[in-house]
PDB file of C-alpha atoms in Angstrom:
ATOM      1  CA  MET A   1       7.941   2.526 -40.396  1.00 39.00           C
ATOM      2  CA  ASN A   2       5.656   3.401 -38.059  1.00 41.00           C
ATOM      3  CA  SER A   3       4.573   0.894 -35.314  1.00 38.00           C
ATOM      4  CA  ALA A   4       1.270   0.238 -36.839  1.00 37.00           C
ATOM      5  CA  GLU A   5       3.309  -1.270 -39.749  1.00 38.00           C
ATOM      6  CA  LEU A   6       5.261  -3.910 -37.025  1.00 45.00           C
ATOM      7  CA  THR A   7       2.257  -5.674 -36.131  1.00 39.00           C
ATOM      8  CA  THR A   8      -0.412  -7.881 -38.205  1.00 35.00           C
ATOM      9  CA  ALA A   9      -3.395  -6.094 -37.214  1.00 33.00           C
ATOM     10  CA  PRO A  10      -4.107  -1.865 -37.343  1.00 33.00           C
ATOM     11  CA  THR A  11      -4.939  -2.144 -33.262  1.00 34.00           C
ATOM     12  CA  PRO A  12      -3.683  -2.874 -30.653  1.00 38.00           C
ATOM     13  CA  SER A  13      -7.222  -4.041 -29.604  1.00 34.00           C
ATOM     14  CA  ALA A  14      -6.872  -6.387 -32.501  1.00 38.00           C
ATOM     15  CA  LEU A  15      -3.675  -7.603 -32.269  1.00 42.00           C
ATOM     16  CA  ARG A  16      -3.305 -11.426 -31.537  1.00 44.00           C
ATOM     17  CA  ILE A  17      -0.982 -12.086 -29.072  1.00 50.00           C
ATOM     18  CA  PRO A  18       0.487 -15.692 -28.617  1.00 56.00           C
ATOM     19  CA  GLY A  19       0.560 -16.474 -24.870  1.00 58.00           C
ATOM     20  CA  PRO A  20       2.803 -18.672 -23.156  1.00 64.00           C
ATOM     21  CA  ALA A  21       2.968 -22.166 -25.504  1.00 72.00           C
ATOM     22  CA  THR A  22       4.538 -24.332 -23.041  1.00 86.00           C
ATOM     23  CA  PRO A  23       3.858 -25.643 -19.404  1.00 88.00           C
ATOM     24  CA  TYR A  24       7.257 -24.277 -18.601  1.00 89.00           C
ATOM     25  CA  GLN A  25       6.489 -20.723 -20.019  1.00 87.00           C
ATOM     26  CA  GLY A  26       3.908 -20.578 -17.443  1.00 88.00           C
ATOM     27  CA  ASP A  27       5.756 -20.780 -14.744  1.00 90.00           C
ATOM     28  CA  ILE A  28       8.011 -17.839 -15.813  1.00 89.00           C
ATOM     29  CA  ALA A  29       4.827 -16.052 -16.658  1.00 89.00           C
ATOM     30  CA  ARG A  30       3.451 -16.747 -13.157  1.00 90.00           C
ATOM     31  CA  TYR A  31       6.891 -15.858 -11.766  1.00 89.00           C
ATOM     32  CA  TRP A  32       7.134 -12.162 -12.745  1.00 91.00           C
ATOM     33  CA  ASP A  33       3.388 -11.801 -12.127  1.00 89.00           C
ATOM     34  CA  GLY A  34       4.348 -12.295  -8.554  1.00 88.00           C
ATOM     35  CA  GLU A  35       7.906 -10.599  -8.407  1.00 84.00           C
ATOM     36  CA  ALA A  36       8.047  -7.503  -6.678  1.00 80.00           C
ATOM     37  CA  ARG A  37      11.665  -7.214  -5.386  1.00 79.00           C
ATOM     38  CA  PRO A  38      12.274  -3.810  -3.893  1.00 82.00           C
ATOM     39  CA  VAL A  39      15.685  -3.879  -5.843  1.00 85.00           C
ATOM     40  CA  ASN A  40      13.582  -3.620  -8.820  1.00 83.00           C
ATOM     41  CA  LEU A  41      11.096  -1.060  -7.849  1.00 91.00           C
ATOM     42  CA  ARG A  42      13.207   1.040  -5.520  1.00 93.00           C
ATOM     43  CA  LEU A  43      15.668   1.618  -7.739  1.00 94.00           C
ATOM     44  CA  GLY A  44      13.243   2.641 -10.518  1.00 95.00           C
ATOM     45  CA  ASP A  45      11.625   5.482  -8.030  1.00 95.00           C
ATOM     46  CA  VAL A  46      15.177   7.401  -8.585  1.00 96.00           C
ATOM     47  CA  ASP A  47      13.670   8.928 -11.920  1.00 96.00           C
ATOM     48  CA  GLY A  48      11.244   6.748 -13.285  1.00 95.00           C
ATOM     49  CA  LEU A  49      13.026   4.358 -15.338  1.00 97.00           C
ATOM     50  CA  TYR A  50      12.097   0.780 -14.178  1.00 96.00           C
ATOM     51  CA  HIS A  51      14.792  -1.922 -15.102  1.00 95.00           C
ATOM     52  CA  HIS A  52      15.476  -5.587 -14.979  1.00 91.00           C
ATOM     53  CA  HIS A  53      18.525  -5.988 -15.024  1.00 95.00           C
ATOM     54  CA  TYR A  54      22.173  -4.988 -13.818  1.00 96.00           C
ATOM     55  CA  GLY A  55      24.626  -2.429 -13.992  1.00 98.00           C
ATOM     56  CA  ILE A  56      28.060  -1.987 -15.782  1.00 98.00           C
ATOM     57  CA  GLY A  57      30.772   1.110 -14.753  1.00 98.00           C
ATOM     58  CA  GLU A  58      32.800   2.500 -12.063  1.00 98.00           C
ATOM     59  CA  VAL A  59      30.937   3.368  -8.500  1.00 98.00           C
ATOM     60  CA  ASP A  60      31.117   6.493  -8.099  1.00 97.00           C
ATOM     61  CA  THR A  61      32.209   6.928  -4.591  1.00 95.00           C
ATOM     62  CA  ALA A  62      31.634  11.084  -4.401  1.00 95.00           C
ATOM     63  CA  ALA A  63      28.041  10.154  -4.816  1.00 95.00           C
ATOM     64  CA  LEU A  64      28.091   7.877  -2.141  1.00 95.00           C
ATOM     65  CA  GLY A  65      28.718  10.601   0.479  1.00 90.00           C
ATOM     66  CA  ASP A  66      29.470   9.531   4.105  1.00 86.00           C
ATOM     67  CA  PRO A  67      28.519   6.014   4.714  1.00 80.00           C
ATOM     68  CA  GLY A  68      27.463   6.385   8.100  1.00 76.00           C
ATOM     69  CA  GLY A  69      24.965   9.298   6.632  1.00 75.00           C
ATOM     70  CA  ARG A  70      21.620   9.877   7.296  1.00 79.00           C
ATOM     71  CA  GLU A  71      21.076  10.079   3.350  1.00 90.00           C
ATOM     72  CA  SER A  72      23.740   6.634   2.539  1.00 92.00           C
ATOM     73  CA  GLU A  73      21.366   4.591   1.922  1.00 93.00           C
ATOM     74  CA  SER A  74      19.323   6.409  -1.341  1.00 94.00           C
ATOM     75  CA  ARG A  75      22.372   7.356  -2.445  1.00 96.00           C
ATOM     76  CA  LEU A  76      23.344   4.119  -2.607  1.00 96.00           C
ATOM     77  CA  ILE A  77      20.300   3.052  -4.247  1.00 96.00           C
ATOM     78  CA  ALA A  78      20.583   6.320  -6.631  1.00 97.00           C
ATOM     79  CA  GLU A  79      23.939   4.802  -7.437  1.00 97.00           C
ATOM     80  CA  LEU A  80      22.701   1.490  -7.861  1.00 97.00           C
ATOM     81  CA  HIS A  81      19.777   2.616 -10.470  1.00 97.00           C
ATOM     82  CA  ARG A  82      22.786   5.487 -12.300  1.00 98.00           C
ATOM     83  CA  LEU A  83      24.488   1.859 -12.949  1.00 98.00           C
ATOM     84  CA  GLU A  84      22.126   0.067 -14.003  1.00 97.00           C
ATOM     85  CA  SER A  85      21.103   2.702 -16.457  1.00 98.00           C
ATOM     86  CA  ALA A  86      24.691   2.668 -18.066  1.00 98.00           C
ATOM     87  CA  GLN A  87      23.748  -0.740 -18.893  1.00 98.00           C
ATOM     88  CA  ALA A  88      20.964  -0.018 -20.740  1.00 98.00           C
ATOM     89  CA  ASP A  89      22.985   2.551 -22.569  1.00 98.00           C
ATOM     90  CA  PHE A  90      25.615   0.765 -23.354  1.00 98.00           C
ATOM     91  CA  LEU A  91      23.325  -2.113 -25.250  1.00 98.00           C
ATOM     92  CA  LEU A  92      21.270   0.599 -27.270  1.00 98.00           C
ATOM     93  CA  GLY A  93      24.586   2.387 -28.394  1.00 98.00           C
ATOM     94  CA  HIS A  94      25.329  -1.076 -30.310  1.00 98.00           C
ATOM     95  CA  LEU A  95      22.388  -1.240 -32.072  1.00 98.00           C
ATOM     96  CA  GLY A  96      23.236   1.353 -35.222  1.00 96.00           C
ATOM     97  CA  ASP A  97      22.227   3.323 -37.587  1.00 97.00           C
ATOM     98  CA  ILE A  98      18.193   4.061 -36.181  1.00 98.00           C
ATOM     99  CA  GLY A  99      15.509   6.669 -37.109  1.00 97.00           C
ATOM    100  CA  ARG A 100      12.872   8.206 -36.279  1.00 97.00           C
ATOM    101  CA  ASP A 101      10.643   5.972 -38.428  1.00 98.00           C
ATOM    102  CA  ASP A 102      11.973   2.480 -37.383  1.00 98.00           C
ATOM    103  CA  THR A 103      10.538   0.345 -35.045  1.00 98.00           C
ATOM    104  CA  LEU A 104      12.380  -1.498 -32.086  1.00 98.00           C
ATOM    105  CA  VAL A 105      11.722  -5.024 -30.857  1.00 98.00           C
ATOM    106  CA  ASP A 106      12.516  -5.590 -26.843  1.00 98.00           C
ATOM    107  CA  ALA A 107      12.170  -9.357 -26.449  1.00 98.00           C
ATOM    108  CA  GLY A 108      11.896 -10.003 -22.481  1.00 96.00           C
ATOM    109  CA  CYS A 109      10.864  -6.028 -21.873  1.00 97.00           C
ATOM    110  CA  GLY A 110       9.889  -6.319 -18.027  1.00 95.00           C
ATOM    111  CA  ARG A 111       8.647  -3.298 -16.776  1.00 95.00           C
ATOM    112  CA  GLY A 112       9.768  -1.311 -20.129  1.00 97.00           C
ATOM    113  CA  GLY A 113      12.742   1.567 -18.520  1.00 97.00           C
ATOM    114  CA  SER A 114      14.879  -0.005 -21.568  1.00 98.00           C
ATOM    115  CA  MET A 115      11.875   0.847 -24.137  1.00 98.00           C
ATOM    116  CA  VAL A 116      11.776   4.350 -22.745  1.00 98.00           C
ATOM    117  CA  MET A 117      15.480   4.921 -23.166  1.00 98.00           C
ATOM    118  CA  ALA A 118      15.202   3.699 -26.626  1.00 98.00           C
ATOM    119  CA  HIS A 119      12.467   6.194 -27.422  1.00 98.00           C
ATOM    120  CA  GLN A 120      14.239   8.669 -25.862  1.00 98.00           C
ATOM    121  CA  ARG A 121      17.693   8.267 -27.617  1.00 98.00           C
ATOM    122  CA  PHE A 122      16.516   7.562 -31.374  1.00 98.00           C
ATOM    123  CA  GLY A 123      12.454   8.694 -31.484  1.00 98.00           C
ATOM    124  CA  CYS A 124      11.215   5.858 -32.952  1.00 98.00           C
ATOM    125  CA  SER A 125       8.349   3.203 -31.998  1.00 98.00           C
ATOM    126  CA  VAL A 126       9.591   0.605 -29.521  1.00 98.00           C
ATOM    127  CA  GLU A 127       7.587  -2.573 -29.499  1.00 98.00           C
ATOM    128  CA  GLY A 128       7.760  -4.371 -26.241  1.00 97.00           C
ATOM    129  CA  VAL A 129       6.754  -8.572 -25.424  1.00 97.00           C
ATOM    130  CA  THR A 130       6.905 -10.045 -22.001  1.00 95.00           C
ATOM    131  CA  LEU A 131       5.411 -13.278 -20.564  1.00 94.00           C
ATOM    132  CA  SER A 132       4.236 -11.318 -17.455  1.00 93.00           C
ATOM    133  CA  ALA A 133       1.079  -9.472 -18.003  1.00 93.00           C
ATOM    134  CA  LYS A 134       1.216  -7.787 -14.806  1.00 94.00           C
ATOM    135  CA  GLN A 135       5.384  -5.897 -16.601  1.00 95.00           C
ATOM    136  CA  ALA A 136       3.228  -5.687 -19.688  1.00 95.00           C
ATOM    137  CA  ASP A 137       0.288  -3.130 -17.920  1.00 95.00           C
ATOM    138  CA  PHE A 138       3.170  -1.685 -15.721  1.00 95.00           C
ATOM    139  CA  ALA A 139       5.257  -0.569 -18.653  1.00 97.00           C
ATOM    140  CA  ASN A 140       1.616   1.247 -20.769  1.00 97.00           C
ATOM    141  CA  GLY A 141       1.360   2.592 -17.617  1.00 97.00           C
ATOM    142  CA  ARG A 142       4.840   4.349 -17.374  1.00 97.00           C
ATOM    143  CA  ALA A 143       4.523   5.184 -20.813  1.00 97.00           C
ATOM    144  CA  ALA A 144       0.975   6.715 -20.992  1.00 97.00           C
ATOM    145  CA  GLU A 145       2.226   8.375 -17.885  1.00 97.00           C
ATOM    146  CA  LEU A 146       4.938  10.212 -19.825  1.00 97.00           C
ATOM    147  CA  GLY A 147       3.347  10.625 -22.791  1.00 97.00           C
ATOM    148  CA  VAL A 148       4.918   8.280 -25.138  1.00 97.00           C
ATOM    149  CA  ASP A 149       2.169   5.571 -25.591  1.00 97.00           C
ATOM    150  CA  ASP A 150       2.004   6.108 -28.958  1.00 97.00           C
ATOM    151  CA  ARG A 151       4.897   5.077 -29.856  1.00 97.00           C
ATOM    152  CA  VAL A 152       6.234   3.102 -26.730  1.00 98.00           C
ATOM    153  CA  ARG A 153       4.086   0.072 -26.399  1.00 97.00           C
ATOM    154  CA  ALA A 154       4.639  -3.639 -24.022  1.00 97.00           C
ATOM    155  CA  SER A 155       2.180  -6.815 -25.123  1.00 95.00           C
ATOM    156  CA  VAL A 156       1.977 -10.104 -23.339  1.00 94.00           C
ATOM    157  CA  CYS A 157       3.855 -12.285 -25.642  1.00 91.00           C
ATOM    158  CA  ASN A 158       5.844 -14.970 -26.355  1.00 92.00           C
ATOM    159  CA  MET A 159       9.122 -14.066 -27.577  1.00 95.00           C
ATOM    160  CA  LEU A 160       9.153 -17.088 -29.531  1.00 95.00           C
ATOM    161  CA  SER A 161       6.928 -16.568 -31.953  1.00 92.00           C
ATOM    162  CA  THR A 162       6.182 -13.098 -32.061  1.00 94.00           C
ATOM    163  CA  PRO A 163       2.908 -11.121 -34.023  1.00 90.00           C
ATOM    164  CA  PHE A 164       5.200  -9.083 -36.005  1.00 96.00           C
ATOM    165  CA  ALA A 165       5.605  -8.776 -39.798  1.00 97.00           C
ATOM    166  CA  THR A 166       8.694 -10.187 -41.227  1.00 98.00           C
ATOM    167  CA  GLY A 167      11.227  -8.181 -41.806  1.00 98.00           C
ATOM    168  CA  SER A 168       9.869  -5.041 -40.424  1.00 97.00           C
ATOM    169  CA  ALA A 169      12.238  -4.440 -36.961  1.00 98.00           C
ATOM    170  CA  ALA A 170      15.328  -2.486 -37.719  1.00 98.00           C
ATOM    171  CA  ALA A 171      16.706  -3.433 -34.685  1.00 98.00           C
ATOM    172  CA  SER A 172      15.648  -6.093 -31.936  1.00 98.00           C
ATOM    173  CA  TRP A 173      17.387  -7.103 -28.798  1.00 98.00           C
ATOM    174  CA  ASN A 174      17.319  -9.110 -25.165  1.00 98.00           C
ATOM    175  CA  ASN A 175      18.507  -7.668 -22.053  1.00 98.00           C
ATOM    176  CA  GLU A 176      18.773 -10.295 -19.308  1.00 97.00           C
ATOM    177  CA  SER A 177      16.113 -12.429 -20.988  1.00 97.00           C
ATOM    178  CA  SER A 178      17.811 -14.854 -23.717  1.00 98.00           C
ATOM    179  CA  MET A 179      18.157 -17.610 -20.384  1.00 97.00           C
ATOM    180  CA  TYR A 180      14.606 -18.453 -20.645  1.00 95.00           C
ATOM    181  CA  VAL A 181      14.381 -19.745 -23.875  1.00 96.00           C
ATOM    182  CA  ASP A 182      15.865 -22.311 -26.440  1.00 96.00           C
ATOM    183  CA  LEU A 183      18.301 -20.332 -28.604  1.00 98.00           C
ATOM    184  CA  ASP A 184      17.835 -21.940 -31.675  1.00 98.00           C
ATOM    185  CA  ASP A 185      14.320 -20.886 -31.610  1.00 97.00           C
ATOM    186  CA  LEU A 186      14.925 -17.519 -30.053  1.00 98.00           C
ATOM    187  CA  PHE A 187      17.594 -16.453 -33.117  1.00 98.00           C
ATOM    188  CA  ALA A 188      15.389 -17.804 -35.769  1.00 98.00           C
ATOM    189  CA  GLU A 189      12.509 -14.839 -34.540  1.00 98.00           C
ATOM    190  CA  HIS A 190      14.986 -12.554 -34.384  1.00 98.00           C
ATOM    191  CA  SER A 191      16.208 -13.268 -37.665  1.00 98.00           C
ATOM    192  CA  ARG A 192      12.725 -13.883 -39.017  1.00 98.00           C
ATOM    193  CA  ILE A 193      11.157 -10.132 -37.701  1.00 98.00           C
ATOM    194  CA  LEU A 194      14.403  -7.969 -38.565  1.00 98.00           C
ATOM    195  CA  LYS A 195      15.076  -6.774 -41.757  1.00 98.00           C
ATOM    196  CA  VAL A 196      18.523  -7.820 -44.098  1.00 98.00           C
ATOM    197  CA  GLY A 197      21.303  -5.588 -42.227  1.00 98.00           C
ATOM    198  CA  GLY A 198      19.246  -4.750 -39.190  1.00 98.00           C
ATOM    199  CA  ARG A 199      21.022  -5.544 -36.017  1.00 98.00           C
ATOM    200  CA  TYR A 200      20.304  -7.570 -32.727  1.00 98.00           C
ATOM    201  CA  VAL A 201      22.077  -7.380 -29.517  1.00 98.00           C
ATOM    202  CA  THR A 202      21.957  -9.042 -26.116  1.00 98.00           C
ATOM    203  CA  ILE A 203      23.483  -8.607 -22.601  1.00 98.00           C
ATOM    204  CA  THR A 204      23.590 -11.441 -21.113  1.00 98.00           C
ATOM    205  CA  GLY A 205      25.309 -13.776 -18.513  1.00 98.00           C
ATOM    206  CA  CYS A 206      26.348 -16.932 -19.626  1.00 98.00           C
ATOM    207  CA  TRP A 207      28.479 -19.870 -18.294  1.00 97.00           C
ATOM    208  CA  ASN A 208      32.529 -19.904 -19.437  1.00 96.00           C
ATOM    209  CA  PRO A 209      33.034 -22.974 -21.399  1.00 93.00           C
ATOM    210  CA  ARG A 210      36.419 -22.401 -20.534  1.00 92.00           C
ATOM    211  CA  TYR A 211      35.597 -23.651 -17.209  1.00 94.00           C
ATOM    212  CA  GLY A 212      34.960 -26.979 -18.138  1.00 93.00           C
ATOM    213  CA  GLN A 213      30.726 -26.988 -16.729  1.00 95.00           C
ATOM    214  CA  PRO A 214      28.322 -24.999 -15.380  1.00 96.00           C
ATOM    215  CA  SER A 215      29.745 -24.324 -11.857  1.00 97.00           C
ATOM    216  CA  LYS A 216      27.750 -24.453  -8.747  1.00 97.00           C
ATOM    217  CA  TRP A 217      27.429 -20.554  -8.432  1.00 98.00           C
ATOM    218  CA  VAL A 218      25.555 -20.492 -12.294  1.00 97.00           C
ATOM    219  CA  SER A 219      23.491 -23.861 -10.503  1.00 97.00           C
ATOM    220  CA  GLN A 220      22.377 -21.479  -7.886  1.00 98.00           C
ATOM    221  CA  ILE A 221      21.585 -18.497  -9.936  1.00 98.00           C
ATOM    222  CA  ASN A 222      19.283 -20.980 -12.367  1.00 97.00           C
ATOM    223  CA  ALA A 223      17.682 -22.111  -9.418  1.00 96.00           C
ATOM    224  CA  HIS A 224      17.044 -18.637  -7.800  1.00 94.00           C
ATOM    225  CA  PHE A 225      16.081 -17.364 -11.347  1.00 93.00           C
ATOM    226  CA  GLU A 226      14.637 -20.256 -12.259  1.00 92.00           C
ATOM    227  CA  CYS A 227      16.013 -19.948 -15.998  1.00 95.00           C
ATOM    228  CA  ASN A 228      18.271 -22.011 -18.015  1.00 96.00           C
ATOM    229  CA  ILE A 229      22.044 -20.301 -18.108  1.00 98.00           C
ATOM    230  CA  HIS A 230      23.554 -20.543 -21.711  1.00 98.00           C
ATOM    231  CA  SER A 231      27.041 -21.107 -22.312  1.00 97.00           C
ATOM    232  CA  ARG A 232      28.837 -18.236 -24.987  1.00 95.00           C
ATOM    233  CA  ARG A 233      29.538 -20.929 -27.347  1.00 96.00           C
ATOM    234  CA  GLU A 234      26.076 -21.727 -27.069  1.00 98.00           C
ATOM    235  CA  TYR A 235      25.214 -18.234 -28.410  1.00 98.00           C
ATOM    236  CA  LEU A 236      27.484 -18.173 -31.062  1.00 98.00           C
ATOM    237  CA  ARG A 237      26.545 -21.578 -32.755  1.00 98.00           C
ATOM    238  CA  ALA A 238      23.285 -20.218 -32.525  1.00 98.00           C
ATOM    239  CA  MET A 239      23.188 -17.383 -34.665  1.00 98.00           C
ATOM    240  CA  ALA A 240      25.766 -18.267 -37.036  1.00 97.00           C
ATOM    241  CA  ASP A 241      22.561 -21.118 -37.642  1.00 98.00           C
ATOM    242  CA  ASN A 242      20.209 -18.015 -38.206  1.00 98.00           C
ATOM    243  CA  ARG A 243      21.775 -15.832 -40.437  1.00 98.00           C
ATOM    244  CA  LEU A 244      23.546 -13.753 -37.742  1.00 98.00           C
ATOM    245  CA  VAL A 245      26.663 -12.226 -37.760  1.00 98.00           C
ATOM    246  CA  PRO A 246      28.395 -11.059 -34.771  1.00 98.00           C
ATOM    247  CA  GLN A 247      30.156  -7.845 -35.119  1.00 98.00           C
ATOM    248  CA  ALA A 248      30.849  -7.435 -30.961  1.00 98.00           C
ATOM    249  CA  VAL A 249      31.721  -9.542 -29.010  1.00 98.00           C
ATOM    250  CA  ILE A 250      32.338  -7.994 -25.139  1.00 98.00           C
ATOM    251  CA  ASP A 251      33.272  -8.833 -22.434  1.00 98.00           C
ATOM    252  CA  LEU A 252      31.277  -7.338 -19.682  1.00 98.00           C
ATOM    253  CA  THR A 253      32.959  -9.079 -16.514  1.00 98.00           C
ATOM    254  CA  PRO A 254      35.302  -6.346 -14.741  1.00 98.00           C
ATOM    255  CA  GLU A 255      32.514  -3.782 -15.563  1.00 98.00           C
ATOM    256  CA  THR A 256      29.401  -5.381 -13.602  1.00 98.00           C
ATOM    257  CA  LEU A 257      31.485  -6.650 -10.924  1.00 98.00           C
ATOM    258  CA  PRO A 258      31.540  -3.137  -9.214  1.00 98.00           C
ATOM    259  CA  TYR A 259      27.592  -3.236  -9.451  1.00 98.00           C
ATOM    260  CA  TRP A 260      27.554  -6.074  -7.399  1.00 98.00           C
ATOM    261  CA  GLU A 261      29.785  -5.570  -4.575  1.00 98.00           C
ATOM    262  CA  LEU A 262      27.542  -2.014  -4.170  1.00 97.00           C
ATOM    263  CA  ARG A 263      24.713  -4.135  -4.229  1.00 96.00           C
ATOM    264  CA  ALA A 264      25.775  -6.561  -1.861  1.00 97.00           C
ATOM    265  CA  THR A 265      26.072  -3.812   0.783  1.00 95.00           C
ATOM    266  CA  SER A 266      22.810  -2.154   0.420  1.00 93.00           C
ATOM    267  CA  SER A 267      19.380  -3.617   2.250  1.00 91.00           C
ATOM    268  CA  LEU A 268      18.002  -4.598  -0.989  1.00 92.00           C
ATOM    269  CA  VAL A 269      20.368  -7.711  -1.244  1.00 93.00           C
ATOM    270  CA  THR A 270      18.173 -10.371  -2.007  1.00 93.00           C
ATOM    271  CA  GLY A 271      20.755 -13.725  -1.538  1.00 95.00           C
ATOM    272  CA  ILE A 272      21.768 -14.267  -4.638  1.00 97.00           C
ATOM    273  CA  GLU A 273      24.603 -11.282  -4.492  1.00 97.00           C
ATOM    274  CA  ASP A 274      27.671 -13.671  -3.364  1.00 98.00           C
ATOM    275  CA  ALA A 275      27.079 -16.321  -6.136  1.00 98.00           C
ATOM    276  CA  PHE A 276      27.240 -14.009  -8.711  1.00 98.00           C
ATOM    277  CA  ILE A 277      30.280 -12.692  -7.238  1.00 98.00           C
ATOM    278  CA  ASN A 278      31.898 -15.799  -6.458  1.00 98.00           C
ATOM    279  CA  SER A 279      31.187 -16.880 -10.245  1.00 98.00           C
ATOM    280  CA  TYR A 280      32.702 -13.566 -11.803  1.00 98.00           C
ATOM    281  CA  ARG A 281      35.424 -14.089 -10.182  1.00 97.00           C
ATOM    282  CA  ASP A 282      36.807 -17.519 -10.299  1.00 97.00           C
ATOM    283  CA  GLY A 283      36.059 -17.180 -14.516  1.00 97.00           C
ATOM    284  CA  SER A 284      33.244 -19.727 -14.179  1.00 97.00           C
ATOM    285  CA  PHE A 285      30.566 -16.739 -15.142  1.00 98.00           C
ATOM    286  CA  GLN A 286      30.766 -14.091 -17.595  1.00 98.00           C
ATOM    287  CA  TYR A 287      28.594 -10.884 -18.400  1.00 98.00           C
ATOM    288  CA  VAL A 288      28.856  -9.925 -22.394  1.00 98.00           C
ATOM    289  CA  LEU A 289      27.499  -7.953 -25.011  1.00 98.00           C
ATOM    290  CA  ILE A 290      27.058  -9.482 -28.681  1.00 98.00           C
ATOM    291  CA  ALA A 291      26.050  -7.337 -31.536  1.00 98.00           C
ATOM    292  CA  ALA A 292      25.297  -9.358 -34.665  1.00 98.00           C
ATOM    293  CA  ASP A 293      23.533  -8.416 -37.722  1.00 98.00           C
ATOM    294  CA  ARG A 294      21.253 -10.059 -40.040  1.00 98.00           C
ATOM    295  CA  VAL A 295      22.303 -11.571 -43.422  1.00 98.00           C
TER     296      VAL A 295
END
């Protein structure tokens, strides 16, 4: 299946793009249209892959060099970017057997780094959706610069009501974007666009039900990003209600802590680092991957 077959119209210019459906979604669109944090842009400048998620894996201390050296900050930024690209690669590794003729959907695609990585890995078409026109324009500009705009495309679109045909996607994902929507509505839409046997993957932060309620750190993260973090239990329940059967649930909390501890020492701090570090350490917040098959 090619990317044209995924949509309900033959060309991008004819494609009906649903915009924000609620005042909250309008707020989120404005938030990301105005976002220009150095922590997202300077990391992407390392190799042209611009992400909007965090990293996993052990820090390569040898790559950091001398902490007092002239290139210490640029080396640290490169290492943070390596860790965030490793996170995207880990997610893509759980999408299953993807062929060149398949089409994938990135729900909440940001500036498109993961879409480019998916195309490079599988040779397939990738459709991304975001509420932010600024992000979509950036992602499409990068795809054009890389010469892959015939296979990689971002659209301004509400991920809860996409224009893609029922059963047309081989796989789909949310990478740290599911905290902006109702999970039942989100998984109903993924279940609709996925073919039977298709794979859905999310990597997300979620509050730990064993803690009892969202901690003060989780509340700070919600306020900082204007989002609504869900519990792990809510993810599994909403998937079960929408014909998505989990095949893997992986706790990545120990793997993401090194990223945050390194980021807290950089010039790119945003003020939210302590909330992530403290909530991961006290067990009130978890970083998880869930991979589920459409049945």
